[in-house]
mmCIF file of C-alpha atoms in Angstrom:
data_model
loop_
_atom_site.group_PDB
_atom_site.id
_atom_site.type_symbol
_atom_site.label_atom_id
_atom_site.label_comp_id
_atom_site.label_asym_id
_atom_site.label_seq_id
_atom_site.Cartn_x
_atom_site.Cartn_y
_atom_site.Cartn_z
ATOM 1 C CA UNK A 1 10.247 10.223 -165.309
ATOM 2 C CA UNK A 2 13.980 11.175 -165.083
ATOM 3 C CA UNK A 3 15.327 12.561 -161.786
ATOM 4 C CA UNK A 4 16.881 15.483 -163.507
ATOM 5 C CA UNK A 5 15.364 17.024 -166.602
ATOM 6 C CA UNK A 6 17.289 19.365 -168.906
ATOM 7 C CA UNK A 7 16.448 20.632 -172.321
ATOM 8 C CA UNK A 8 19.319 19.508 -174.597
ATOM 9 C CA UNK A 9 18.871 22.372 -176.918
ATOM 10 C CA UNK A 10 20.670 23.253 -179.079
ATOM 11 C CA UNK A 11 20.482 26.916 -178.020
ATOM 12 C CA UNK A 12 22.034 29.638 -180.260
ATOM 13 C CA UNK A 13 22.335 33.295 -179.209
ATOM 14 C CA UNK A 14 24.121 36.317 -180.417
ATOM 15 C CA UNK A 15 27.247 37.606 -178.680
ATOM 16 C CA UNK A 16 26.259 39.858 -175.709
ATOM 17 C CA UNK A 17 22.961 38.144 -175.041
ATOM 18 C CA UNK A 18 21.837 36.984 -171.675
ATOM 19 C CA UNK A 19 21.588 33.180 -171.553
ATOM 20 C CA UNK A 20 19.245 31.279 -169.281
ATOM 21 C CA UNK A 21 19.805 27.582 -168.737
ATOM 22 C CA UNK A 22 17.487 25.501 -166.585
ATOM 23 C CA UNK A 23 17.008 22.115 -164.953
ATOM 24 C CA UNK A 24 14.088 20.644 -163.058
ATOM 25 C CA UNK A 25 14.369 17.705 -160.689
ATOM 26 C CA UNK A 26 12.134 15.338 -158.802
ATOM 27 C CA UNK A 27 14.142 14.202 -155.764
ATOM 28 C CA UNK A 28 13.631 16.471 -152.866
ATOM 29 C CA UNK A 29 16.694 15.022 -151.147
ATOM 30 C CA UNK A 30 19.032 16.916 -153.433
ATOM 31 C CA UNK A 31 20.993 19.582 -151.480
ATOM 32 C CA UNK A 32 24.014 20.240 -153.596
ATOM 33 C CA UNK A 33 23.540 21.810 -157.050
ATOM 34 C CA UNK A 34 26.230 22.229 -159.598
ATOM 35 C CA UNK A 35 26.685 23.595 -163.130
ATOM 36 C CA UNK A 36 29.405 22.138 -165.317
ATOM 37 C CA UNK A 37 30.714 23.372 -168.623
ATOM 38 C CA UNK A 38 32.005 20.781 -171.080
ATOM 39 C CA UNK A 39 33.917 21.652 -174.223
ATOM 40 C CA UNK A 40 34.097 19.066 -177.092
ATOM 41 C CA UNK A 41 36.324 16.072 -176.273
ATOM 42 C CA UNK A 42 36.936 17.398 -172.757
ATOM 43 C CA UNK A 43 35.689 16.427 -169.305
ATOM 44 C CA UNK A 44 32.984 18.512 -167.492
ATOM 45 C CA UNK A 45 34.537 21.534 -165.739
ATOM 46 C CA UNK A 46 32.862 22.859 -162.515
ATOM 47 C CA UNK A 47 31.423 26.383 -163.072
ATOM 48 C CA UNK A 48 29.151 26.895 -160.110
ATOM 49 C CA UNK A 49 28.393 25.153 -156.878
ATOM 50 C CA UNK A 50 25.464 25.904 -154.630
ATOM 51 C CA UNK A 51 24.252 24.356 -151.507
ATOM 52 C CA UNK A 52 20.476 24.418 -150.819
ATOM 53 C CA UNK A 53 18.330 27.397 -152.038
ATOM 54 C CA UNK A 54 19.473 30.833 -153.039
ATOM 55 C CA UNK A 55 21.535 32.684 -155.559
ATOM 56 C CA UNK A 56 25.280 32.675 -156.183
ATOM 57 C CA UNK A 57 27.120 34.997 -158.520
ATOM 58 C CA UNK A 58 30.529 34.684 -159.938
ATOM 59 C CA UNK A 59 31.512 37.178 -162.616
ATOM 60 C CA UNK A 60 29.232 36.886 -165.582
ATOM 61 C CA UNK A 61 27.607 33.697 -164.087
ATOM 62 C CA UNK A 62 24.709 33.601 -161.748
ATOM 63 C CA UNK A 63 23.250 30.295 -160.349
ATOM 64 C CA UNK A 64 19.760 30.177 -158.814
ATOM 65 C CA UNK A 65 18.164 27.335 -156.862
ATOM 66 C CA UNK A 66 14.531 27.183 -155.971
ATOM 67 C CA UNK A 67 13.964 24.073 -153.964
ATOM 68 C CA UNK A 68 10.281 24.716 -153.479
ATOM 69 C CA UNK A 69 9.845 24.497 -157.218
ATOM 70 C CA UNK A 70 12.640 21.938 -157.774
ATOM 71 C CA UNK A 71 14.078 24.224 -160.358
ATOM 72 C CA UNK A 72 17.657 25.540 -160.879
ATOM 73 C CA UNK A 73 18.937 28.013 -163.301
ATOM 74 C CA UNK A 74 22.285 29.339 -164.692
ATOM 75 C CA UNK A 75 22.357 32.834 -166.188
ATOM 76 C CA UNK A 76 25.256 33.961 -168.371
ATOM 77 C CA UNK A 77 25.473 37.748 -168.888
ATOM 78 C CA UNK A 78 27.263 39.324 -171.852
ATOM 79 C CA UNK A 79 27.766 36.010 -173.449
ATOM 80 C CA UNK A 80 30.911 35.434 -175.474
ATOM 81 C CA UNK A 81 31.744 33.013 -178.321
ATOM 82 C CA UNK A 82 34.122 31.306 -175.782
ATOM 83 C CA UNK A 83 31.045 30.389 -173.799
ATOM 84 C CA UNK A 84 29.950 27.984 -176.555
ATOM 85 C CA UNK A 85 29.955 24.553 -174.882
ATOM 86 C CA UNK A 86 27.565 22.059 -173.421
ATOM 87 C CA UNK A 87 26.341 23.038 -169.905
ATOM 88 C CA UNK A 88 25.405 20.290 -167.510
ATOM 89 C CA UNK A 89 23.425 20.590 -164.347
ATOM 90 C CA UNK A 90 24.154 18.111 -161.644
ATOM 91 C CA UNK A 91 22.884 17.540 -158.093
ATOM 92 C CA UNK A 92 23.311 15.231 -155.172
ATOM 93 C CA UNK A 93 21.767 14.634 -151.752
ATOM 94 C CA UNK A 94 23.610 15.796 -148.672
ATOM 95 C CA UNK A 95 26.663 13.641 -147.865
ATOM 96 C CA UNK A 96 26.052 11.465 -150.927
ATOM 97 C CA UNK A 97 28.419 11.381 -153.845
ATOM 98 C CA UNK A 98 26.098 9.866 -156.367
ATOM 99 C CA UNK A 99 25.719 12.974 -158.592
ATOM 100 C CA UNK A 100 22.786 13.005 -160.963
ATOM 101 C CA UNK A 101 23.397 14.829 -164.227
ATOM 102 C CA UNK A 102 21.064 16.410 -166.686
ATOM 103 C CA UNK A 103 21.369 15.661 -170.322
ATOM 104 C CA UNK A 104 23.295 18.843 -170.957
ATOM 105 C CA UNK A 105 22.339 21.912 -173.061
ATOM 106 C CA UNK A 106 24.482 22.669 -176.077
ATOM 107 C CA UNK A 107 24.984 26.438 -176.380
ATOM 108 C CA UNK A 108 26.481 28.352 -179.282
ATOM 109 C CA UNK A 109 27.226 32.054 -178.970
ATOM 110 C CA UNK A 110 27.577 33.627 -182.408
ATOM 111 C CA UNK A 111 29.984 36.579 -182.915
ATOM 112 C CA UNK B 1 48.599 21.521 -160.288
ATOM 113 C CA UNK B 2 48.158 18.572 -162.592
ATOM 114 C CA UNK B 3 44.589 17.741 -163.330
ATOM 115 C CA UNK B 4 42.969 14.375 -163.464
ATOM 116 C CA UNK B 5 44.604 12.264 -166.087
ATOM 117 C CA UNK B 6 43.007 9.356 -167.978
ATOM 118 C CA UNK B 7 44.256 7.011 -170.583
ATOM 119 C CA UNK B 8 43.828 5.863 -173.040
ATOM 120 C CA UNK B 9 41.873 8.747 -174.439
ATOM 121 C CA UNK B 10 40.352 6.470 -176.959
ATOM 122 C CA UNK B 11 39.992 2.690 -177.256
ATOM 123 C CA UNK B 12 38.420 0.494 -179.876
ATOM 124 C CA UNK B 13 38.100 -3.195 -179.036
ATOM 125 C CA UNK B 14 36.055 -6.129 -180.265
ATOM 126 C CA UNK B 15 33.164 -7.642 -178.451
ATOM 127 C CA UNK B 16 34.373 -10.149 -175.946
ATOM 128 C CA UNK B 17 37.781 -8.594 -175.465
ATOM 129 C CA UNK B 18 39.091 -7.005 -172.273
ATOM 130 C CA UNK B 19 39.958 -3.342 -171.802
ATOM 131 C CA UNK B 20 41.465 -1.580 -168.827
ATOM 132 C CA UNK B 21 41.015 2.179 -168.266
ATOM 133 C CA UNK B 22 43.280 4.128 -166.015
ATOM 134 C CA UNK B 23 42.781 7.221 -163.967
ATOM 135 C CA UNK B 24 45.298 9.236 -162.146
ATOM 136 C CA UNK B 25 43.493 11.730 -159.724
ATOM 137 C CA UNK B 26 44.838 14.997 -158.492
ATOM 138 C CA UNK B 27 47.535 14.394 -155.933
ATOM 139 C CA UNK B 28 46.135 14.351 -152.452
ATOM 140 C CA UNK B 29 42.542 13.766 -153.499
ATOM 141 C CA UNK B 30 41.285 10.852 -151.403
ATOM 142 C CA UNK B 31 37.936 10.615 -153.301
ATOM 143 C CA UNK B 32 37.961 9.153 -156.683
ATOM 144 C CA UNK B 33 34.854 8.522 -158.832
ATOM 145 C CA UNK B 34 34.046 6.794 -162.105
ATOM 146 C CA UNK B 35 31.183 7.918 -164.293
ATOM 147 C CA UNK B 36 30.124 7.005 -167.800
ATOM 148 C CA UNK B 37 28.077 8.500 -170.535
ATOM 149 C CA UNK B 38 26.671 6.046 -173.111
ATOM 150 C CA UNK B 39 25.349 7.414 -176.380
ATOM 151 C CA UNK B 40 22.323 9.593 -176.022
ATOM 152 C CA UNK B 41 22.158 9.222 -172.248
ATOM 153 C CA UNK B 42 23.144 11.309 -169.195
ATOM 154 C CA UNK B 43 26.416 10.973 -167.437
ATOM 155 C CA UNK B 44 25.811 8.279 -164.762
ATOM 156 C CA UNK B 45 27.681 7.349 -161.643
ATOM 157 C CA UNK B 46 29.476 4.100 -161.512
ATOM 158 C CA UNK B 47 31.408 4.078 -158.230
ATOM 159 C CA UNK B 48 33.257 5.946 -155.563
ATOM 160 C CA UNK B 49 36.540 5.237 -153.817
ATOM 161 C CA UNK B 50 37.860 6.814 -150.679
ATOM 162 C CA UNK B 51 41.475 6.123 -150.749
ATOM 163 C CA UNK B 52 41.692 2.446 -151.653
ATOM 164 C CA UNK B 53 38.315 1.496 -150.320
ATOM 165 C CA UNK B 54 35.158 1.267 -152.353
ATOM 166 C CA UNK B 55 32.610 3.642 -150.716
ATOM 167 C CA UNK B 56 29.842 3.104 -153.094
ATOM 168 C CA UNK B 57 29.677 0.840 -156.150
ATOM 169 C CA UNK B 58 25.912 0.976 -156.596
ATOM 170 C CA UNK B 59 26.270 2.348 -160.119
ATOM 171 C CA UNK B 60 28.350 -0.546 -161.538
ATOM 172 C CA UNK B 61 26.189 -2.121 -164.194
ATOM 173 C CA UNK B 62 27.161 -5.798 -163.798
ATOM 174 C CA UNK B 63 29.998 -8.016 -162.747
ATOM 175 C CA UNK B 64 31.909 -7.548 -165.990
ATOM 176 C CA UNK B 65 33.034 -4.330 -164.580
ATOM 177 C CA UNK B 66 35.881 -4.273 -161.996
ATOM 178 C CA UNK B 67 37.476 -1.242 -160.497
ATOM 179 C CA UNK B 68 40.519 -1.161 -158.211
ATOM 180 C CA UNK B 69 42.497 1.505 -156.541
ATOM 181 C CA UNK B 70 45.464 -0.287 -154.972
ATOM 182 C CA UNK B 71 47.430 1.991 -152.648
ATOM 183 C CA UNK B 72 44.807 4.691 -152.847
ATOM 184 C CA UNK B 73 46.513 6.458 -155.821
ATOM 185 C CA UNK B 74 45.567 5.680 -159.358
ATOM 186 C CA UNK B 75 42.577 3.662 -160.253
ATOM 187 C CA UNK B 76 41.800 1.168 -163.022
ATOM 188 C CA UNK B 77 38.495 0.097 -164.510
ATOM 189 C CA UNK B 78 38.439 -3.207 -166.291
ATOM 190 C CA UNK B 79 35.671 -4.356 -168.534
ATOM 191 C CA UNK B 80 35.801 -8.089 -169.231
ATOM 192 C CA UNK B 81 34.334 -9.290 -171.557
ATOM 193 C CA UNK B 82 33.273 -6.151 -173.301
ATOM 194 C CA UNK B 83 29.872 -5.923 -174.863
ATOM 195 C CA UNK B 84 28.498 -3.530 -177.485
ATOM 196 C CA UNK B 85 26.467 -1.603 -174.935
ATOM 197 C CA UNK B 86 29.546 -0.779 -172.951
ATOM 198 C CA UNK B 87 30.514 1.759 -175.652
ATOM 199 C CA UNK B 88 30.562 5.340 -174.354
ATOM 200 C CA UNK B 89 32.832 7.800 -172.611
ATOM 201 C CA UNK B 90 34.224 6.887 -169.188
ATOM 202 C CA UNK B 91 35.001 9.756 -166.914
ATOM 203 C CA UNK B 92 37.087 9.807 -163.769
ATOM 204 C CA UNK B 93 36.857 12.589 -161.238
ATOM 205 C CA UNK B 94 38.456 13.309 -157.957
ATOM 206 C CA UNK B 95 37.841 15.583 -155.025
ATOM 207 C CA UNK B 96 39.250 16.422 -151.635
ATOM 208 C CA UNK B 97 35.953 16.489 -149.712
ATOM 209 C CA UNK B 98 32.627 14.753 -150.044
ATOM 210 C CA UNK B 99 29.631 16.586 -151.527
ATOM 211 C CA UNK B 100 31.889 19.114 -153.312
ATOM 212 C CA UNK B 101 32.176 19.616 -156.955
ATOM 213 C CA UNK B 102 34.681 17.330 -158.648
ATOM 214 C CA UNK B 103 37.539 17.805 -161.073
ATOM 215 C CA UNK B 104 36.937 15.519 -164.079
ATOM 216 C CA UNK B 105 39.386 14.002 -166.450
ATOM 217 C CA UNK B 106 38.929 14.329 -170.214
ATOM 218 C CA UNK B 107 37.478 10.803 -170.361
ATOM 219 C CA UNK B 108 38.240 7.590 -172.231
ATOM 220 C CA UNK B 109 36.117 7.064 -175.307
ATOM 221 C CA UNK B 110 35.413 3.337 -175.508
ATOM 222 C CA UNK B 111 34.104 1.841 -178.682
ATOM 223 C CA UNK B 112 33.211 -1.831 -178.719
ATOM 224 C CA UNK B 113 32.640 -3.274 -182.292
#
């Protein structure tokens, strides 16, 4: 079993839709949870960063962490074609820099 | 602010040859990391520098891989001799503090033929 599970998709939605991306994990030591966006031929770009459980909102993006279920989510409201990219979840234990990544979900937002 | 710079962006070498990848982190970032993504797999941690010291190299696959960060500025990752399974994208990232999200470079796509 992988430490971090993420459905690779692909996921295709119409412009304006609400997108829900998810990851599950097995290591209860994970405390830091991150979402990265990666465009083709580019490196991952940090989108959201959350410590422990709870919600965090930044513009059209909302990250949720449910440590009891070992489940994290990223919601994108009013999705735009420019949101088309691969979204990677990542997580690490407290004070540990060995981030574990999900496989990434490829998202396409169609105009 | 300049981002994390990696070069070359793409390298094609023959099995058995040596390749050296370079990473220039964001100025002032003491933490520098190497990750790689091989075909069909997740991005995986290789090692972590704090300034010039190796903090954690538990992800280095074998002794064919050598990373250095002389002077605590740029870093190099040498693969010698390269094998076919070393093909993938090698990412470098840097950060100011531990446990925070990193800034990644665009990666070096290594192809071993």
